Amino acid sequence: MTNILLIEDNPGDARLIVETLRDVDDPTTEYEITHVERVSHALELLRTKDGVDIVLSDLTLPDSRGVDTLTALSQADSELPVIFMTGTNDEALAITAMHHGAQDYLIKGTIDANTLAKSLRYALERQRFQNEMKTILAQDEINRQEIILLADQKRQLIKLNQAKDEFISIASHQLRTPATAVKQYIGMITEGFAGDVPSTQLDLLQRAYESNQRELDVIDELLKTAQLDSSRYSLNLSSVDLDAFAADRVKVLRPTVESKRQKLVFQPGADVSVSIDQHEMRLALDNLIENASKYTPEGRQITVSTARTKTRALIRVRDEGVGIAKQNHKLIFDKFSRVSNALSDTVSGTGLGLYWVRRIVRLHKGTIRVRSEPGKGSEFVISLQL
Amino acid sequence: MNKASLEESAASILIVEDEKLLQDSLAMILRSQGYNVRIASDGLEAIDSLKVSVPDLILLDYFMPRLSGKEFLENIDVNDYPNTKIVVTSNISDQPIVDEMLRLGAVKYVLKASLSPTELLRLVDETLA
């Protein structure tokens, strides 16, 4: 069913249209006509009644003509197709109306059933197409706006992240200065620059000194974390023999480990060069070895070994320590995470070490895995792409 | 305690540091060993100080108002002071900054917070040696 709103002040013309439509033989639809004589009536009708599919209007009406009629109708319903009917002397006006969005115009006296049916069908189709295009374009505009919004949000987040990095960095520098002064002034007393100090007082000052030193260490750790977290941070890569690199770290750390009556053993097996940031990877490997030492009882062994597969180089740090419960295997790499185990009460730390290790390994596009069970020691494996 | 010998004590040191507390502590520690110490509160004062006398060693802070440690190095020609060693004592440890300062003519870059009085004196001794 196609509902036509006919606006025609000439009763003869109106009747002619109604009769012509009755002659239309279109199996796909039937026509229902509502006839009014003024645009004002048409607008009134559009306000109160739904379901008008198309307007068939005389170009010149007593209260409106041409483009004005079109404007008025489109204000009432912007998606309503309009076909004008005009005399031969008004064709220019009809064409102007077409330019303003009318779907078609018919010249009175030439309107037969076929012309009319075709015009109606095309007008409806075109309007439907235009409406769809409008929807697509509107959606397109929404998408565009969303893309702009997302890009903007992303920029803001990056900015915020940089501000956070800078804040930690600046705050840490600011914290370091007074703590450094404390270190130097207490140091002057404890190191004898201000005369002799009774041993009881010296002992108290020593504690203050150590506590202050701890604070400086924590500030360093926060700064290191901010640095590794910074989106602007980039590695300083160079090609290094992995076995030599690991051997060097074992050599450097062996005295500390042995002072805790543990054994530190190195088993080279990679025989390959890797592209790493030596400074950062040193920090990562040292952390793994120091961690192993922290959580391993006296008399036990820590083994550092290297290996390679076709595509990867591996560094393993295995200990015979207290081990890590399965549910904590992921947690231990989180920032500030400290999980409890048999030795955790006696071991101090901010819980940043393994976070750094993972960050550093990931910055190298490598992976870190842990294999461990309580009581059975732990093994950490850094795997780097060759 | 680290007593410098009398000859070494004659060495002159310019502390360039904006933090009053650290100016004082560094100066006290160094003077206790007989070093001849002058103080500049920023890079600009340091440039002025160089016009008056040229020290054997400059302990140069990085972050300072008016003229930073880096700007100080950029505004002097280190070749004009062949007998002056410059050690950056900073509270930032960013590698690019360290590299830049060494490139600009500093011989060492140390973290202020790592220096106890004894360590400071060892650093000075080693640098002047």
XYZ file of C-alpha atoms in Angstrom:
515
model
C 0.000 0.000 0.000
C 1.351 3.396 -1.018
C -0.219 6.394 0.695
C -0.229 9.438 -1.550
C -0.862 12.904 -0.272
C -2.273 14.920 -3.152
C -2.103 18.706 -2.843
C -4.143 20.244 -5.623
C -6.427 23.295 -5.478
C -7.946 22.678 -8.869
C -10.774 20.137 -8.388
C -10.648 19.100 -12.051
C -6.921 18.334 -11.915
C -7.359 16.496 -8.641
C -10.092 14.321 -10.028
C -7.989 13.577 -13.105
C -5.098 12.351 -10.930
C -7.382 10.185 -8.814
C -8.846 8.631 -11.962
C -5.448 8.125 -13.579
C -4.208 6.359 -10.501
C -7.217 4.102 -10.534
C -6.116 2.999 -14.024
C -2.633 2.075 -12.885
C -2.118 -1.635 -13.084
C 0.691 -2.305 -10.637
C 0.627 -5.763 -9.055
C 3.121 -4.727 -6.373
C 1.128 -1.992 -4.701
C -2.188 -0.231 -4.328
C -2.616 3.509 -4.012
C -4.483 5.270 -1.272
C -4.995 8.968 -1.889
C -5.595 11.736 0.616
C -6.479 14.972 -1.099
C -5.985 18.480 0.323
C -6.092 21.866 -1.401
C -3.563 23.872 0.536
C 0.016 23.317 1.765
C -1.140 24.438 5.185
C -3.666 21.587 5.164
C -0.991 19.176 4.055
C 1.293 20.241 6.881
C -1.549 19.889 9.352
C -2.152 16.387 8.076
C 1.510 15.412 8.244
C 1.584 16.595 11.822
C -1.358 14.509 12.880
C -1.260 11.498 10.624
C 1.496 8.995 10.044
C 1.986 6.875 7.001
C 2.190 9.327 4.103
C 4.614 7.734 1.636
C 4.787 10.368 -1.060
C 3.476 13.817 -1.925
C 2.026 14.695 -5.297
C 1.653 18.439 -5.375
C 0.577 21.148 -7.739
C 3.519 23.482 -8.284
C 1.469 26.600 -7.744
C -0.941 26.577 -4.845
C -2.968 29.392 -3.313
C -0.734 29.532 -0.209
C 2.631 28.432 -1.577
C 4.547 27.610 -4.691
C 7.553 25.643 -5.914
C 10.582 25.619 -3.661
C 8.611 27.128 -0.759
C 6.218 24.188 -0.844
C 9.146 21.833 -0.874
C 10.829 23.570 2.059
C 7.665 23.538 4.098
C 7.060 19.844 3.435
C 10.643 18.850 4.144
C 10.492 20.680 7.450
C 7.518 18.527 8.364
C 9.153 15.318 7.141
C 12.626 15.514 5.633
C 12.451 12.051 4.143
C 9.203 12.471 2.263
C 9.505 12.298 -1.562
C 7.721 15.042 -3.473
C 6.567 15.046 -7.110
C 5.328 18.288 -8.628
C 2.685 18.700 -11.278
C 2.982 21.727 -13.451
C 1.691 23.374 -16.595
C 4.048 23.722 -19.583
C 4.620 27.413 -18.827
C 6.030 26.610 -15.372
C 8.641 24.044 -16.301
C 11.597 26.258 -15.275
C 10.174 26.570 -11.792
C 9.691 22.806 -11.633
C 13.326 22.232 -12.559
C 14.418 24.614 -9.819
C 12.321 22.586 -7.403
C 14.076 19.433 -8.588
C 17.398 21.053 -7.774
C 16.107 21.650 -4.303
C 15.225 18.029 -3.744
C 11.959 17.317 -5.501
C 12.054 13.809 -6.889
C 10.297 14.481 -10.177
C 7.876 16.747 -12.003
C 5.018 15.858 -14.307
C 3.513 18.120 -16.905
C -0.224 18.318 -16.677
C -2.007 17.078 -19.750
C 0.699 14.489 -20.432
C 0.078 12.407 -17.333
C -1.159 8.916 -18.092
C -1.341 5.890 -15.823
C 2.052 4.556 -16.885
C 3.912 7.847 -16.525
C 2.373 8.429 -13.154
C 3.042 4.923 -11.828
C 6.617 5.019 -13.062
C 7.229 8.451 -11.596
C 5.807 7.374 -8.240
C 7.837 4.185 -8.172
C 11.079 5.934 -9.096
C 10.475 8.746 -6.663
C 9.886 6.299 -3.833
C 12.961 4.271 -4.777
C 15.187 7.295 -5.143
C 13.993 8.683 -1.850
C 14.632 5.367 -0.139
C 18.116 5.306 -1.639
C 18.771 8.898 -0.571
C 17.542 8.123 2.935
C 19.852 5.143 3.134
C 22.760 7.208 1.869
C 21.955 9.827 4.468
C 22.011 7.143 7.172
C 25.289 5.738 5.891
C 26.858 9.179 5.685
C 25.588 10.006 9.153
C 27.053 6.738 10.462
C 30.234 7.540 8.613
C 30.391 10.895 10.303
C 29.778 9.243 13.687
C 32.601 6.773 12.944
C 34.862 9.611 11.928
C 34.069 11.465 15.112
C 34.722 8.319 17.108
C 38.094 7.844 15.434
C 38.995 11.443 16.225
C 37.793 10.978 19.799
C 39.767 7.746 20.244
C 42.905 9.287 18.793
C 42.424 12.218 21.122
C 41.922 9.939 24.120
C 45.013 7.979 23.160
C 47.045 11.168 22.938
C 45.737 12.223 26.333
C 46.639 8.848 27.857
C 50.137 9.035 26.419
C 50.454 12.545 27.804
C 49.171 11.412 31.180
C 51.598 8.512 31.181
C 54.469 10.830 30.340
C 53.343 13.191 33.084
C 53.346 10.235 35.487
C 56.845 9.201 34.420
C 58.068 12.759 34.768
C 56.376 13.125 38.135
C 58.069 10.015 39.522
C 61.352 11.123 38.033
C 61.182 14.663 39.404
C 59.780 13.542 42.760
C 62.585 11.016 43.080
C 65.252 13.627 42.331
C 63.666 15.965 44.814
C 63.592 13.219 47.444
C 67.191 12.299 46.783
C 68.585 15.730 47.593
C 67.553 15.953 51.267
C 68.290 12.258 51.811
C 71.736 12.821 50.324
C 72.292 15.676 52.768
C 71.244 13.410 55.669
C 73.699 10.798 54.434
C 76.562 13.258 54.304
C 75.876 14.901 57.670
C 75.374 11.628 59.561
C 78.326 10.258 57.611
C 80.487 13.141 58.840
C 79.721 12.145 62.435
C 79.993 8.364 62.035
C 83.117 8.611 59.889
C 84.896 10.773 62.442
C 84.877 14.149 60.722
C 83.387 15.814 63.804
C 85.442 14.268 66.567
C 84.947 11.163 68.634
C 81.473 9.855 69.299
C 80.557 7.442 72.144
C 79.870 3.976 70.786
C 76.250 3.925 72.023
C 75.526 7.079 70.040
C 77.512 5.812 67.112
C 75.329 2.717 67.054
C 72.133 4.807 66.905
C 73.562 7.043 64.199
C 74.595 3.977 62.251
C 70.963 2.826 62.277
C 69.766 6.230 61.106
C 72.405 6.105 58.386
C 71.279 2.660 57.247
C 67.632 3.630 57.255
C 68.435 6.696 55.185
C 70.486 4.534 52.850
C 67.480 2.229 52.478
C 65.373 5.239 51.540
C 67.897 6.262 48.898
C 67.837 2.708 47.545
C 64.039 2.746 47.329
C 64.156 6.074 45.482
C 66.638 4.510 43.067
C 64.314 1.564 42.577
C 61.339 3.836 41.894
C 63.376 5.796 39.399
C 64.517 2.621 37.679
C 60.909 1.457 37.507
C 59.756 4.779 36.053
C 62.540 4.565 33.499
C 61.630 1.039 32.416
C 57.932 1.970 32.304
C 58.527 5.061 30.217
C 57.223 4.765 26.679
C 60.221 6.778 25.535
C 62.717 4.322 26.961
C 64.769 2.481 24.376
C 67.445 -0.189 24.658
C 71.061 0.342 23.768
C 71.685 -2.912 21.893
C 75.000 -4.491 21.072
C 76.123 -7.938 20.033
C 77.457 -9.984 22.944
C 78.684 -13.540 23.419
C 76.038 -14.960 25.742
C 78.320 -17.449 27.530
C 80.928 -14.772 28.254
C 78.240 -12.375 29.397
C 76.711 -14.864 31.850
C 80.142 -16.060 33.031
C 81.039 -12.480 33.880
C 77.923 -11.999 36.009
C 78.556 -15.275 37.835
C 82.129 -14.185 38.525
C 80.994 -10.806 39.863
C 78.265 -12.238 42.088
C 80.073 -15.351 43.296
C 81.713 -13.682 46.344
C 78.330 -12.436 47.614
C 76.681 -15.809 47.070
C 79.563 -17.698 48.655
C 79.512 -15.357 51.629
C 76.080 -16.860 52.294
C 77.626 -20.332 52.122
C 75.890 -21.190 48.877
C 77.518 -22.498 45.735
C 77.206 -20.630 42.431
C 77.893 -22.773 39.376
C 77.981 -21.764 35.715
C 77.364 -24.204 32.848
C 77.922 -22.567 29.451
C 76.131 -24.160 26.518
C 74.850 -21.467 24.174
C 77.949 -20.625 22.108
C 76.056 -17.839 20.396
C 75.998 -14.062 20.131
C 72.907 -12.191 21.192
C 71.831 -8.615 20.633
C 71.170 -7.164 24.081
C 71.369 -4.038 26.151
C 74.195 -5.212 28.394
C 73.465 -2.752 31.170
C 69.814 -3.803 31.417
C 70.345 -7.516 30.871
C 73.021 -7.462 33.576
C 70.422 -5.999 35.913
C 67.953 -8.737 34.922
C 70.385 -11.630 35.348
C 71.814 -10.206 38.579
C 68.305 -9.953 39.955
C 67.569 -13.578 39.145
C 70.815 -14.764 40.755
C 70.392 -12.533 43.807
C 66.787 -13.687 44.186
C 67.877 -17.308 43.954
C 70.440 -16.642 46.651
C 67.902 -14.844 48.865
C 65.505 -17.773 48.871
C 68.034 -20.604 49.084
C 69.233 -22.044 52.381
C 72.911 -22.390 53.273
C 74.909 -25.174 51.701
C 72.743 -25.415 48.577
C 73.596 -24.668 44.970
C 72.548 -22.060 42.429
C 73.168 -22.984 38.817
C 73.333 -20.520 35.948
C 73.351 -22.135 32.524
C 72.974 -21.072 28.908
C 71.669 -22.986 25.938
C 70.391 -22.427 22.451
C 67.756 -23.857 20.184
C 67.435 -23.201 16.463
C 65.786 -19.844 16.973
C 66.338 -18.907 20.595
C 69.026 -18.357 23.198
C 68.245 -19.377 26.778
C 69.606 -18.300 30.148
C 68.556 -20.432 33.104
C 68.928 -19.676 36.788
C 68.089 -22.696 38.933
C 68.168 -22.865 42.704
C 67.552 -25.399 45.449
C 65.581 -22.936 47.499
C 62.143 -22.738 49.072
C 60.279 -22.722 45.763
C 57.154 -20.845 44.658
C 53.571 -22.107 44.859
C 51.916 -22.535 41.463
C 49.258 -19.883 42.140
C 52.023 -17.313 42.650
C 53.923 -17.988 39.443
C 52.232 -15.104 37.618
C 51.995 -12.809 40.628
C 55.711 -12.664 41.332
C 56.309 -10.634 38.160
C 53.855 -7.917 39.180
C 54.998 -4.523 40.372
C 55.516 -4.415 44.148
C 54.453 -8.042 44.516
C 55.859 -10.034 47.403
C 54.510 -13.496 48.025
C 54.958 -15.340 51.263
C 57.083 -18.425 51.585
C 59.305 -20.139 54.102
C 61.935 -17.388 53.914
C 59.930 -14.281 53.002
C 59.918 -12.948 56.558
C 63.667 -12.806 56.623
C 64.112 -11.355 53.140
C 63.627 -7.665 52.431
C 62.726 -6.001 49.165
C 60.290 -3.704 47.437
C 58.979 -6.395 45.103
C 60.274 -4.668 42.002
C 63.124 -6.984 41.012
C 61.176 -9.561 39.021
C 59.002 -6.807 37.574
C 62.168 -5.254 36.155
C 63.392 -8.618 34.901
C 60.170 -9.141 32.978
C 60.130 -5.550 31.653
C 63.737 -5.832 30.500
C 63.188 -9.235 28.889
C 60.046 -7.964 27.157
C 61.834 -4.843 25.927
C 64.193 -7.357 24.281
C 61.125 -9.069 22.788
C 61.980 -12.149 24.811
C 60.049 -14.203 27.337
C 60.597 -15.247 30.930
C 59.225 -18.439 32.426
C 59.318 -19.916 35.887
C 59.211 -23.567 36.908
C 58.910 -24.108 40.605
C 57.252 -26.018 43.401
C 57.415 -25.346 47.124
C 60.353 -27.236 48.573
C 61.752 -28.200 45.198
C 63.587 -25.050 44.187
C 62.892 -22.693 41.302
C 64.085 -22.286 37.761
C 63.779 -19.030 35.828
C 64.383 -19.137 32.089
C 64.990 -16.076 29.945
C 64.405 -16.882 26.293
C 65.659 -14.488 23.614
C 64.981 -14.588 19.899
C 68.113 -15.119 17.819
C 89.494 8.701 58.284
C 90.949 9.767 55.019
C 93.607 12.389 55.598
C 95.008 13.884 52.461
C 98.663 14.744 52.497
C 99.742 18.343 52.794
C 100.660 18.732 49.111
C 97.294 17.360 48.026
C 95.572 19.642 50.485
C 96.721 22.588 48.519
C 94.453 21.518 45.684
C 91.558 23.849 44.955
C 88.043 22.673 44.392
C 85.032 24.551 43.064
C 81.716 23.184 44.286
C 78.896 24.105 41.903
C 75.715 23.243 43.751
C 72.449 25.077 44.277
C 71.366 23.190 47.394
C 72.654 25.045 50.459
C 72.710 21.956 52.688
C 74.835 20.076 50.180
C 77.100 23.078 49.511
C 77.847 23.128 53.229
C 78.319 19.392 53.714
C 80.563 19.025 50.661
C 82.582 22.086 51.699
C 82.934 20.902 55.311
C 84.108 17.452 54.246
C 86.611 18.807 51.737
C 87.891 21.626 53.980
C 88.409 19.106 56.783
C 91.124 17.627 54.546
C 92.664 20.988 53.838
C 91.335 21.469 50.325
C 90.895 25.014 49.181
C 87.158 25.201 48.524
C 85.096 27.763 46.675
C 81.355 27.597 46.139
C 79.162 28.630 43.227
C 75.383 28.320 43.468
C 74.782 27.742 39.776
C 76.484 27.601 36.408
C 76.535 31.364 36.024
C 78.337 31.883 39.349
C 80.699 29.107 38.322
C 81.629 30.987 35.140
C 82.246 34.118 37.241
C 84.344 32.085 39.658
C 86.535 30.769 36.832
C 87.396 34.366 35.925
C 88.764 34.913 39.430
C 90.656 31.663 39.826
C 90.887 28.330 38.057
C 90.456 25.319 40.357
C 92.051 21.888 40.058
C 88.687 20.217 40.324
C 85.088 21.220 39.731
C 82.306 19.243 41.385
C 79.423 20.124 39.103
C 75.759 19.587 39.863
C 73.451 18.926 36.915
C 70.101 20.469 37.874
C 70.540 24.099 38.842
C 68.579 27.323 38.346
C 69.717 29.952 35.836
C 72.538 27.935 34.272
C 72.523 24.154 34.668
C 75.600 21.963 34.783
C 75.128 21.104 31.135
C 74.705 24.745 30.137
C 77.812 25.618 32.131
C 79.848 23.106 30.115
C 78.315 24.392 26.895
C 79.264 27.968 27.778
C 82.898 27.409 28.610
C 85.614 25.885 26.486
C 87.054 23.060 28.551
C 90.239 23.325 26.489
C 90.821 26.682 28.151
C 91.205 24.797 31.449
C 93.516 21.877 30.685
C 94.503 21.470 34.360
C 90.956 21.414 35.693
C 89.138 18.113 36.132
C 85.368 18.246 36.044
C 83.313 15.665 37.917
C 79.554 15.789 37.582
C 77.846 15.115 40.903
C 74.209 14.739 40.089
C 71.074 13.216 41.409
C 69.985 11.916 38.042
C 71.380 8.793 36.551
C 69.778 8.766 33.089
C 72.324 7.276 30.748
C 71.808 9.829 27.926
C 72.546 12.654 30.379
C 75.633 10.852 31.678
C 76.888 10.343 28.115
C 76.186 13.960 27.195
C 78.068 15.345 30.184
C 81.082 13.113 29.531
C 81.013 14.213 25.904
C 80.988 17.851 26.999
C 84.216 17.356 28.916
C 83.450 15.908 32.351
C 85.889 13.177 33.401
C 83.482 11.412 35.748
C 79.794 11.306 36.490
C 78.745 10.183 39.956
C 75.471 9.979 41.777
C 75.556 12.381 44.712
C 73.468 10.022 46.776
C 76.147 7.363 46.483
C 78.729 9.542 48.217
C 79.385 9.197 51.907
C 82.045 11.603 53.207
C 84.742 8.952 52.912
C 83.617 8.020 49.426
C 83.583 11.665 48.387
C 87.179 12.067 49.538
C 88.214 8.891 47.743
C 86.599 10.208 44.551
C 88.408 13.538 44.888
C 91.743 11.844 45.660
C 91.450 9.510 42.703
C 90.439 12.271 40.326
C 93.247 14.602 41.355
C 95.848 11.828 41.396
